[in-house]
Amino acid sequence: MCLALPAQVTELLPDDMATVMLGGVAKEVSVALVEDVALGDYVIVHVGFALSKLDPEEAEKTLALFAEAAAAQ
Amino acid sequence: MKYIDEYRDGATARAIAAAIRAEADPGRSYALMEFCGGHTHAISRYGIEDLLPAHVRMIHGPGCPVCVLPIGRIDGAIALARQPGLILCTYGDLLRVPGSGRTSLLKVKAEGADVRMVYSAADSLKIARDNPDRPVVFFAIGFETTTPPTALVLQQAKALKLSNFSVFCNHVLTPAAIASILESPEVRALGTVPLDGFIGPAHVSTVIGSRPYDYFAEEYQKPVVIAGFEPLDVLQAILMLVRQLNEGRYEVENEFSRAVTREGNRKAQAVVAEVFELRRRFEWRGLGQVPYSALRIKAPYAEWDAEKRFDLPDRSVPDVKACDCGAILRGLKKPADCRLFGKACTPESPMGSCMVSAEGACAAYWTYGRFRHAQQGTA
Ligand code: SF4
C-alpha cells in the first residue's frame, strides 16, 4: 500500500484539492500537505494525498547518472 | 508516462546490471537490505535478483505496514467492527489479514459487520459526516507516508467538531525499525542476518527527508542509498551501495533526489507533530516490542482516539506456528523457505500477513513467480 505514482496537476480546486492526471485518468486529490503546488507540477500521490513535488532538474540528473553507468559498459 | 517509463528502460537496466557485475568484488559478498516493501515489490516484479551476481544478495526488510501489524492489533480492529452500529473504515489490504482464530475483517464483514474499504483517510471522514448518528472509526496504519493524511483528517474532525468520528491509530516509524534490526537484543536473540548496507525507502523519505538516516550510516557504519521505486532506481542504488562498500565508505546517498530532499516535507512533518506523539513501545510482527517505534494521538485530540473511546483488547497474540513471516521480516528467511508458501498459504487465502499486501515478500514472490526460479536454483 505504499506504492504511489507521479501525476501531473491539471487543475487547482478550492479547499486544497487538485485534479491530477494519473496514467491518463483524472483524479481528485488533496494537495494540503505540499507547499506551493502549481498547475503543471508533477506530484507523488499516495492514498489520495500529494506527498511531494517532483523536481524536473533532479530527474534529469538521475537519468544522466544511469546513462553514465550504461556508457561505462 | 513521464517520470515512469524512462526509469524502466530494459537496455539501461541491463547496462547498470553489467556495471554491478563488473564492480562487485568476487572476493566478498554484499548483503543489502531493501527496507521498504515497495522495493521488495519492484525487485520481484522486474526480476532484479536475476540480474545480480550471486554474491550481491537482496535481503527483504520489514517495511510493509500490513505485514508488521501484529495479530493483537487486527483483533482490536475486529472487536471494533463487531460493535453494534459501528462503521469501520480501512485500507483494502487490511481486510484479509488473519487475526486470532483465523478470522479477519473480511469474515466479520460477511457476518454482517459494517466494514468499509476506503482509498483515502479523507473518505472515512466523509462517511462519518454522512452518518452522523453512527460511530465511524478509521483503522489507520502505515509508515510516514500515510501518517500525514491521517493527521490532517484528525485536524479536520476536530475543526468540524465531528463527534462520531475517531481513529484507531497504528502508525509506525521507519527509523526505529531499522535501528531495531541492527541492534535490538530481542531481534538478535530471534536471529538476523548480517547486513552490509541499506536501500532507503522512496516515499517515506519524501516526507522525513534523508537526514534521519545519517545516524545509521554513522553509528553502524553502514551505507544507505535512498532509491525510487522504479527498476532503474533500484539497480542504480545497488551500484551505489557496491561502490561505497568497495571504497569503505558509509554515507547516506540519495538516488531519488527528484522527490527527496535532505529536510523532507516540512509542512507534512508539522501536521504530524501537531497531532501525534511517540508511543513508548509498540509490538511489531517479527520484531517484537520496539521502543519508540509508533505514534499515538495527542491529548488535545483524545476525543477522536478510538483507543480512548472504546474498550479494546490489548493482547499480544503469537503468530500461526508454521508461518515464517517473523523470520522473513527480519531478512532471515525467504518466502519459499516457508512450508505453507503456495500450499496452505496463497494471496486468496493467506495464513500470514506477508501474503496479503502486494508489498509483502510472500505475496510479491508468489505473484511474480520468482520462487519458481529460486526452486530451480536450489534443485
Ligand atoms: S507463506 Fe504464508 S504462512 Fe508462510 S511466511 Fe509467508 S505469509 Fe506466513
JSON list of N, CA, C and O in Angstrom, two decimals, chain B residues 244-288:
[
{"chain": "B", "resi": 244, "resn": "GLN", "atom": "N", "xyz": [30.16, 2.20, -2.57]},
{"chain": "B", "resi": 244, "resn": "GLN", "atom": "CA", "xyz": [30.50, 2.66, -1.21]},
{"chain": "B", "resi": 244, "resn": "GLN", "atom": "C", "xyz": [31.24, 1.56, -0.45]},
{"chain": "B", "resi": 244, "resn": "GLN", "atom": "O", "xyz": [32.24, 1.82, 0.22]},
{"chain": "B", "resi": 245, "resn": "LEU", "atom": "N", "xyz": [30.73, 0.34, -0.55]},
{"chain": "B", "resi": 245, "resn": "LEU", "atom": "CA", "xyz": [31.34, -0.76, 0.20]},
{"chain": "B", "resi": 245, "resn": "LEU", "atom": "C", "xyz": [32.74, -1.04, -0.32]},
{"chain": "B", "resi": 245, "resn": "LEU", "atom": "O", "xyz": [33.67, -1.28, 0.47]},
{"chain": "B", "resi": 246, "resn": "ASN", "atom": "N", "xyz": [32.92, -0.98, -1.64]},
{"chain": "B", "resi": 246, "resn": "ASN", "atom": "CA", "xyz": [34.26, -1.20, -2.21]},
{"chain": "B", "resi": 246, "resn": "ASN", "atom": "C", "xyz": [35.25, -0.16, -1.70]},
{"chain": "B", "resi": 246, "resn": "ASN", "atom": "O", "xyz": [36.42, -0.45, -1.47]},
{"chain": "B", "resi": 247, "resn": "GLU", "atom": "N", "xyz": [34.74, 1.07, -1.54]},
{"chain": "B", "resi": 247, "resn": "GLU", "atom": "CA", "xyz": [35.63, 2.15, -1.14]},
{"chain": "B", "resi": 247, "resn": "GLU", "atom": "C", "xyz": [35.68, 2.33, 0.37]},
{"chain": "B", "resi": 247, "resn": "GLU", "atom": "O", "xyz": [36.31, 3.28, 0.86]},
{"chain": "B", "resi": 248, "resn": "GLY", "atom": "N", "xyz": [34.98, 1.47, 1.10]},
{"chain": "B", "resi": 248, "resn": "GLY", "atom": "CA", "xyz": [35.00, 1.57, 2.56]},
{"chain": "B", "resi": 248, "resn": "GLY", "atom": "C", "xyz": [34.26, 2.79, 3.09]},
{"chain": "B", "resi": 248, "resn": "GLY", "atom": "O", "xyz": [34.50, 3.24, 4.20]},
{"chain": "B", "resi": 249, "resn": "ARG", "atom": "N", "xyz": [33.33, 3.32, 2.29]},
{"chain": "B", "resi": 249, "resn": "ARG", "atom": "CA", "xyz": [32.56, 4.49, 2.75]},
{"chain": "B", "resi": 249, "resn": "ARG", "atom": "C", "xyz": [31.25, 4.02, 3.37]},
{"chain": "B", "resi": 249, "resn": "ARG", "atom": "O", "xyz": [30.75, 2.94, 3.06]},
{"chain": "B", "resi": 250, "resn": "TYR", "atom": "N", "xyz": [30.69, 4.82, 4.26]},
{"chain": "B", "resi": 250, "resn": "TYR", "atom": "CA", "xyz": [29.34, 4.55, 4.78]},
{"chain": "B", "resi": 250, "resn": "TYR", "atom": "C", "xyz": [28.64, 5.88, 4.92]},
{"chain": "B", "resi": 250, "resn": "TYR", "atom": "O", "xyz": [28.66, 6.54, 5.94]},
{"chain": "B", "resi": 251, "resn": "GLU", "atom": "N", "xyz": [28.02, 6.27, 3.82]},
{"chain": "B", "resi": 251, "resn": "GLU", "atom": "CA", "xyz": [27.37, 7.57, 3.76]},
{"chain": "B", "resi": 251, "resn": "GLU", "atom": "C", "xyz": [25.91, 7.39, 3.38]},
{"chain": "B", "resi": 251, "resn": "GLU", "atom": "O", "xyz": [25.50, 6.34, 2.92]},
{"chain": "B", "resi": 252, "resn": "VAL", "atom": "N", "xyz": [25.15, 8.48, 3.58]},
{"chain": "B", "resi": 252, "resn": "VAL", "atom": "CA", "xyz": [23.78, 8.49, 3.09]},
{"chain": "B", "resi": 252, "resn": "VAL", "atom": "C", "xyz": [23.81, 9.15, 1.72]},
{"chain": "B", "resi": 252, "resn": "VAL", "atom": "O", "xyz": [24.24, 10.29, 1.58]},
{"chain": "B", "resi": 253, "resn": "GLU", "atom": "N", "xyz": [23.42, 8.40, 0.70]},
{"chain": "B", "resi": 253, "resn": "GLU", "atom": "CA", "xyz": [23.34, 8.96, -0.65]},
{"chain": "B", "resi": 253, "resn": "GLU", "atom": "C", "xyz": [21.88, 8.91, -1.09]},
{"chain": "B", "resi": 253, "resn": "GLU", "atom": "O", "xyz": [21.12, 8.06, -0.65]},
{"chain": "B", "resi": 254, "resn": "ASN", "atom": "N", "xyz": [21.54, 9.83, -1.98]},
{"chain": "B", "resi": 254, "resn": "ASN", "atom": "CA", "xyz": [20.14, 9.97, -2.38]},
{"chain": "B", "resi": 254, "resn": "ASN", "atom": "C", "xyz": [20.01, 9.79, -3.89]},
{"chain": "B", "resi": 254, "resn": "ASN", "atom": "O", "xyz": [20.28, 10.69, -4.65]},
{"chain": "B", "resi": 255, "resn": "GLU", "atom": "N", "xyz": [19.57, 8.61, -4.27]},
{"chain": "B", "resi": 255, "resn": "GLU", "atom": "CA", "xyz": [19.34, 8.35, -5.70]},
{"chain": "B", "resi": 255, "resn": "GLU", "atom": "C", "xyz": [18.01, 8.96, -6.13]},
{"chain": "B", "resi": 255, "resn": "GLU", "atom": "O", "xyz": [17.81, 9.25, -7.30]},
{"chain": "B", "resi": 256, "resn": "PHE", "atom": "N", "xyz": [17.10, 9.16, -5.19]},
{"chain": "B", "resi": 256, "resn": "PHE", "atom": "CA", "xyz": [15.74, 9.62, -5.50]},
{"chain": "B", "resi": 256, "resn": "PHE", "atom": "C", "xyz": [15.63, 11.13, -5.30]},
{"chain": "B", "resi": 256, "resn": "PHE", "atom": "O", "xyz": [14.65, 11.64, -4.76]},
{"chain": "B", "resi": 257, "resn": "SER", "atom": "N", "xyz": [16.66, 11.84, -5.75]},
{"chain": "B", "resi": 257, "resn": "SER", "atom": "CA", "xyz": [16.69, 13.29, -5.49]},
{"chain": "B", "resi": 257, "resn": "SER", "atom": "C", "xyz": [15.60, 14.03, -6.24]},
{"chain": "B", "resi": 257, "resn": "SER", "atom": "O", "xyz": [15.32, 15.18, -5.94]},
{"chain": "B", "resi": 258, "resn": "ARG", "atom": "N", "xyz": [14.94, 13.38, -7.21]},
{"chain": "B", "resi": 258, "resn": "ARG", "atom": "CA", "xyz": [13.85, 14.08, -7.89]},
{"chain": "B", "resi": 258, "resn": "ARG", "atom": "C", "xyz": [12.65, 14.29, -6.97]},
{"chain": "B", "resi": 258, "resn": "ARG", "atom": "O", "xyz": [11.77, 15.08, -7.27]},
{"chain": "B", "resi": 259, "resn": "ALA", "atom": "N", "xyz": [12.60, 13.56, -5.86]},
{"chain": "B", "resi": 259, "resn": "ALA", "atom": "CA", "xyz": [11.46, 13.74, -4.94]},
{"chain": "B", "resi": 259, "resn": "ALA", "atom": "C", "xyz": [11.85, 13.87, -3.47]},
{"chain": "B", "resi": 259, "resn": "ALA", "atom": "O", "xyz": [11.03, 14.27, -2.65]},
{"chain": "B", "resi": 260, "resn": "VAL", "atom": "N", "xyz": [13.10, 13.52, -3.15]},
{"chain": "B", "resi": 260, "resn": "VAL", "atom": "CA", "xyz": [13.50, 13.54, -1.73]},
{"chain": "B", "resi": 260, "resn": "VAL", "atom": "C", "xyz": [14.56, 14.62, -1.50]},
{"chain": "B", "resi": 260, "resn": "VAL", "atom": "O", "xyz": [15.56, 14.68, -2.23]},
{"chain": "B", "resi": 261, "resn": "THR", "atom": "N", "xyz": [14.33, 15.46, -0.51]},
{"chain": "B", "resi": 261, "resn": "THR", "atom": "CA", "xyz": [15.33, 16.46, -0.13]},
{"chain": "B", "resi": 261, "resn": "THR", "atom": "C", "xyz": [15.92, 16.06, 1.23]},
{"chain": "B", "resi": 261, "resn": "THR", "atom": "O", "xyz": [15.43, 15.13, 1.87]},
{"chain": "B", "resi": 262, "resn": "ARG", "atom": "N", "xyz": [16.92, 16.80, 1.64]},
{"chain": "B", "resi": 262, "resn": "ARG", "atom": "CA", "xyz": [17.52, 16.49, 2.93]},
{"chain": "B", "resi": 262, "resn": "ARG", "atom": "C", "xyz": [16.52, 16.71, 4.07]},
{"chain": "B", "resi": 262, "resn": "ARG", "atom": "O", "xyz": [16.46, 15.93, 5.02]},
{"chain": "B", "resi": 263, "resn": "GLU", "atom": "N", "xyz": [15.76, 17.77, 3.97]},
{"chain": "B", "resi": 263, "resn": "GLU", "atom": "CA", "xyz": [14.85, 18.13, 5.07]},
{"chain": "B", "resi": 263, "resn": "GLU", "atom": "C", "xyz": [13.50, 17.42, 4.99]},
{"chain": "B", "resi": 263, "resn": "GLU", "atom": "O", "xyz": [12.77, 17.37, 5.97]},
{"chain": "B", "resi": 264, "resn": "GLY", "atom": "N", "xyz": [13.14, 16.91, 3.82]},
{"chain": "B", "resi": 264, "resn": "GLY", "atom": "CA", "xyz": [11.83, 16.29, 3.68]},
{"chain": "B", "resi": 264, "resn": "GLY", "atom": "C", "xyz": [10.71, 17.32, 3.54]},
{"chain": "B", "resi": 264, "resn": "GLY", "atom": "O", "xyz": [10.97, 18.50, 3.30]},
{"chain": "B", "resi": 265, "resn": "ASN", "atom": "N", "xyz": [9.50, 16.86, 3.73]},
{"chain": "B", "resi": 265, "resn": "ASN", "atom": "CA", "xyz": [8.33, 17.72, 3.58]},
{"chain": "B", "resi": 265, "resn": "ASN", "atom": "C", "xyz": [7.98, 18.33, 4.93]},
{"chain": "B", "resi": 265, "resn": "ASN", "atom": "O", "xyz": [7.30, 17.71, 5.76]},
{"chain": "B", "resi": 266, "resn": "ARG", "atom": "N", "xyz": [8.42, 19.57, 5.13]},
{"chain": "B", "resi": 266, "resn": "ARG", "atom": "CA", "xyz": [8.24, 20.23, 6.43]},
{"chain": "B", "resi": 266, "resn": "ARG", "atom": "C", "xyz": [6.78, 20.45, 6.78]},
{"chain": "B", "resi": 266, "resn": "ARG", "atom": "O", "xyz": [6.38, 20.38, 7.93]},
{"chain": "B", "resi": 267, "resn": "LYS", "atom": "N", "xyz": [6.00, 20.75, 5.76]},
{"chain": "B", "resi": 267, "resn": "LYS", "atom": "CA", "xyz": [4.58, 21.02, 6.00]},
{"chain": "B", "resi": 267, "resn": "LYS", "atom": "C", "xyz": [3.90, 19.77, 6.56]},
{"chain": "B", "resi": 267, "resn": "LYS", "atom": "O", "xyz": [3.16, 19.83, 7.54]},
{"chain": "B", "resi": 268, "resn": "ALA", "atom": "N", "xyz": [4.20, 18.63, 5.92]},
{"chain": "B", "resi": 268, "resn": "ALA", "atom": "CA", "xyz": [3.61, 17.37, 6.39]},
{"chain": "B", "resi": 268, "resn": "ALA", "atom": "C", "xyz": [4.13, 17.03, 7.79]},
{"chain": "B", "resi": 268, "resn": "ALA", "atom": "O", "xyz": [3.38, 16.58, 8.66]},
{"chain": "B", "resi": 269, "resn": "GLN", "atom": "N", "xyz": [5.41, 17.27, 8.02]},
{"chain": "B", "resi": 269, "resn": "GLN", "atom": "CA", "xyz": [6.01, 16.97, 9.34]},
{"chain": "B", "resi": 269, "resn": "GLN", "atom": "C", "xyz": [5.32, 17.79, 10.43]},
{"chain": "B", "resi": 269, "resn": "GLN", "atom": "O", "xyz": [5.07, 17.30, 11.54]},
{"chain": "B", "resi": 270, "resn": "ALA", "atom": "N", "xyz": [5.00, 19.05, 10.11]},
{"chain": "B", "resi": 270, "resn": "ALA", "atom": "CA", "xyz": [4.37, 19.93, 11.11]},
{"chain": "B", "resi": 270, "resn": "ALA", "atom": "C", "xyz": [2.97, 19.43, 11.46]},
{"chain": "B", "resi": 270, "resn": "ALA", "atom": "O", "xyz": [2.57, 19.45, 12.64]},
{"chain": "B", "resi": 271, "resn": "VAL", "atom": "N", "xyz": [2.23, 18.98, 10.46]},
{"chain": "B", "resi": 271, "resn": "VAL", "atom": "CA", "xyz": [0.87, 18.47, 10.72]},
{"chain": "B", "resi": 271, "resn": "VAL", "atom": "C", "xyz": [0.95, 17.24, 11.62]},
{"chain": "B", "resi": 271, "resn": "VAL", "atom": "O", "xyz": [0.20, 17.10, 12.59]},
{"chain": "B", "resi": 272, "resn": "VAL", "atom": "N", "xyz": [1.91, 16.36, 11.32]},
{"chain": "B", "resi": 272, "resn": "VAL", "atom": "CA", "xyz": [2.07, 15.14, 12.12]},
{"chain": "B", "resi": 272, "resn": "VAL", "atom": "C", "xyz": [2.44, 15.48, 13.56]},
{"chain": "B", "resi": 272, "resn": "VAL", "atom": "O", "xyz": [1.88, 14.93, 14.52]},
{"chain": "B", "resi": 273, "resn": "ALA", "atom": "N", "xyz": [3.36, 16.43, 13.73]},
{"chain": "B", "resi": 273, "resn": "ALA", "atom": "CA", "xyz": [3.83, 16.79, 15.07]},
{"chain": "B", "resi": 273, "resn": "ALA", "atom": "C", "xyz": [2.72, 17.41, 15.90]},
{"chain": "B", "resi": 273, "resn": "ALA", "atom": "O", "xyz": [2.70, 17.29, 17.12]},
{"chain": "B", "resi": 274, "resn": "GLU", "atom": "N", "xyz": [1.79, 18.06, 15.25]},
{"chain": "B", "resi": 274, "resn": "GLU", "atom": "CA", "xyz": [0.71, 18.70, 16.00]},
{"chain": "B", "resi": 274, "resn": "GLU", "atom": "C", "xyz": [-0.28, 17.66, 16.56]},
{"chain": "B", "resi": 274, "resn": "GLU", "atom": "O", "xyz": [-0.89, 17.87, 17.60]},
{"chain": "B", "resi": 275, "resn": "VAL", "atom": "N", "xyz": [-0.43, 16.55, 15.86]},
{"chain": "B", "resi": 275, "resn": "VAL", "atom": "CA", "xyz": [-1.48, 15.59, 16.20]},
{"chain": "B", "resi": 275, "resn": "VAL", "atom": "C", "xyz": [-0.96, 14.35, 16.94]},
{"chain": "B", "resi": 275, "resn": "VAL", "atom": "O", "xyz": [-1.63, 13.80, 17.81]},
{"chain": "B", "resi": 276, "resn": "PHE", "atom": "N", "xyz": [0.27, 13.94, 16.59]},
{"chain": "B", "resi": 276, "resn": "PHE", "atom": "CA", "xyz": [0.77, 12.66, 17.13]},
{"chain": "B", "resi": 276, "resn": "PHE", "atom": "C", "xyz": [1.97, 12.85, 18.04]},
{"chain": "B", "resi": 276, "resn": "PHE", "atom": "O", "xyz": [2.73, 13.81, 17.91]},
{"chain": "B", "resi": 277, "resn": "GLU", "atom": "N", "xyz": [2.15, 11.87, 18.93]},
{"chain": "B", "resi": 277, "resn": "GLU", "atom": "CA", "xyz": [3.38, 11.81, 19.74]},
{"chain": "B", "resi": 277, "resn": "GLU", "atom": "C", "xyz": [3.85, 10.36, 19.78]},
{"chain": "B", "resi": 277, "resn": "GLU", "atom": "O", "xyz": [3.12, 9.45, 19.41]},
{"chain": "B", "resi": 278, "resn": "LEU", "atom": "N", "xyz": [5.09, 10.17, 20.26]},
{"chain": "B", "resi": 278, "resn": "LEU", "atom": "CA", "xyz": [5.67, 8.82, 20.27]},
{"chain": "B", "resi": 278, "resn": "LEU", "atom": "C", "xyz": [5.01, 7.92, 21.31]},
{"chain": "B", "resi": 278, "resn": "LEU", "atom": "O", "xyz": [4.67, 8.37, 22.40]},
{"chain": "B", "resi": 279, "resn": "ARG", "atom": "N", "xyz": [4.84, 6.67, 20.96]},
{"chain": "B", "resi": 279, "resn": "ARG", "atom": "CA", "xyz": [4.49, 5.67, 21.96]},
{"chain": "B", "resi": 279, "resn": "ARG", "atom": "C", "xyz": [5.80, 5.15, 22.54]},
{"chain": "B", "resi": 279, "resn": "ARG", "atom": "O", "xyz": [6.78, 5.01, 21.81]},
{"chain": "B", "resi": 280, "resn": "ARG", "atom": "N", "xyz": [5.75, 4.80, 23.80]},
{"chain": "B", "resi": 280, "resn": "ARG", "atom": "CA", "xyz": [6.99, 4.32, 24.41]},
{"chain": "B", "resi": 280, "resn": "ARG", "atom": "C", "xyz": [7.44, 3.00, 23.80]},
{"chain": "B", "resi": 280, "resn": "ARG", "atom": "O", "xyz": [8.62, 2.76, 23.63]},
{"chain": "B", "resi": 281, "resn": "ARG", "atom": "N", "xyz": [6.48, 2.18, 23.46]},
{"chain": "B", "resi": 281, "resn": "ARG", "atom": "CA", "xyz": [6.81, 0.92, 22.79]},
{"chain": "B", "resi": 281, "resn": "ARG", "atom": "C", "xyz": [5.62, 0.48, 21.96]},
{"chain": "B", "resi": 281, "resn": "ARG", "atom": "O", "xyz": [4.49, 0.89, 22.21]},
{"chain": "B", "resi": 282, "resn": "PHE", "atom": "N", "xyz": [5.91, -0.38, 20.99]},
{"chain": "B", "resi": 282, "resn": "PHE", "atom": "CA", "xyz": [4.83, -0.89, 20.13]},
{"chain": "B", "resi": 282, "resn": "PHE", "atom": "C", "xyz": [5.28, -2.24, 19.63]},
{"chain": "B", "resi": 282, "resn": "PHE", "atom": "O", "xyz": [6.46, -2.45, 19.34]},
{"chain": "B", "resi": 283, "resn": "GLU", "atom": "N", "xyz": [4.32, -3.17, 19.54]},
{"chain": "B", "resi": 283, "resn": "GLU", "atom": "CA", "xyz": [4.68, -4.51, 19.09]},
{"chain": "B", "resi": 283, "resn": "GLU", "atom": "C", "xyz": [4.66, -4.58, 17.56]},
{"chain": "B", "resi": 283, "resn": "GLU", "atom": "O", "xyz": [3.72, -4.11, 16.92]},
{"chain": "B", "resi": 284, "resn": "TRP", "atom": "N", "xyz": [5.71, -5.18, 17.00]},
{"chain": "B", "resi": 284, "resn": "TRP", "atom": "CA", "xyz": [5.78, -5.42, 15.56]},
{"chain": "B", "resi": 284, "resn": "TRP", "atom": "C", "xyz": [5.79, -6.92, 15.34]},
{"chain": "B", "resi": 284, "resn": "TRP", "atom": "O", "xyz": [6.44, -7.66, 16.07]},
{"chain": "B", "resi": 285, "resn": "ARG", "atom": "N", "xyz": [5.11, -7.34, 14.29]},
{"chain": "B", "resi": 285, "resn": "ARG", "atom": "CA", "xyz": [5.22, -8.74, 13.91]},
{"chain": "B", "resi": 285, "resn": "ARG", "atom": "C", "xyz": [6.66, -8.98, 13.46]},
{"chain": "B", "resi": 285, "resn": "ARG", "atom": "O", "xyz": [7.22, -8.22, 12.68]},
{"chain": "B", "resi": 286, "resn": "GLY", "atom": "N", "xyz": [7.27, -9.99, 14.00]},
{"chain": "B", "resi": 286, "resn": "GLY", "atom": "CA", "xyz": [8.62, -10.35, 13.58]},
{"chain": "B", "resi": 286, "resn": "GLY", "atom": "C", "xyz": [9.72, -9.64, 14.35]},
{"chain": "B", "resi": 286, "resn": "GLY", "atom": "O", "xyz": [10.83, -10.13, 14.42]},
{"chain": "B", "resi": 287, "resn": "LEU", "atom": "N", "xyz": [9.43, -8.47, 14.90]},
{"chain": "B", "resi": 287, "resn": "LEU", "atom": "CA", "xyz": [10.49, -7.74, 15.62]},
{"chain": "B", "resi": 287, "resn": "LEU", "atom": "C", "xyz": [10.22, -7.67, 17.12]},
{"chain": "B", "resi": 287, "resn": "LEU", "atom": "O", "xyz": [11.08, -7.25, 17.88]},
{"chain": "B", "resi": 288, "resn": "GLY", "atom": "N", "xyz": [9.02, -8.05, 17.54]},
{"chain": "B", "resi": 288, "resn": "GLY", "atom": "CA", "xyz": [8.69, -7.95, 18.96]},
{"chain": "B", "resi": 288, "resn": "GLY", "atom": "C", "xyz": [8.41, -6.51, 19.36]},
{"chain": "B", "resi": 288, "resn": "GLY", "atom": "O", "xyz": [8.05, -5.68, 18.52]}
]
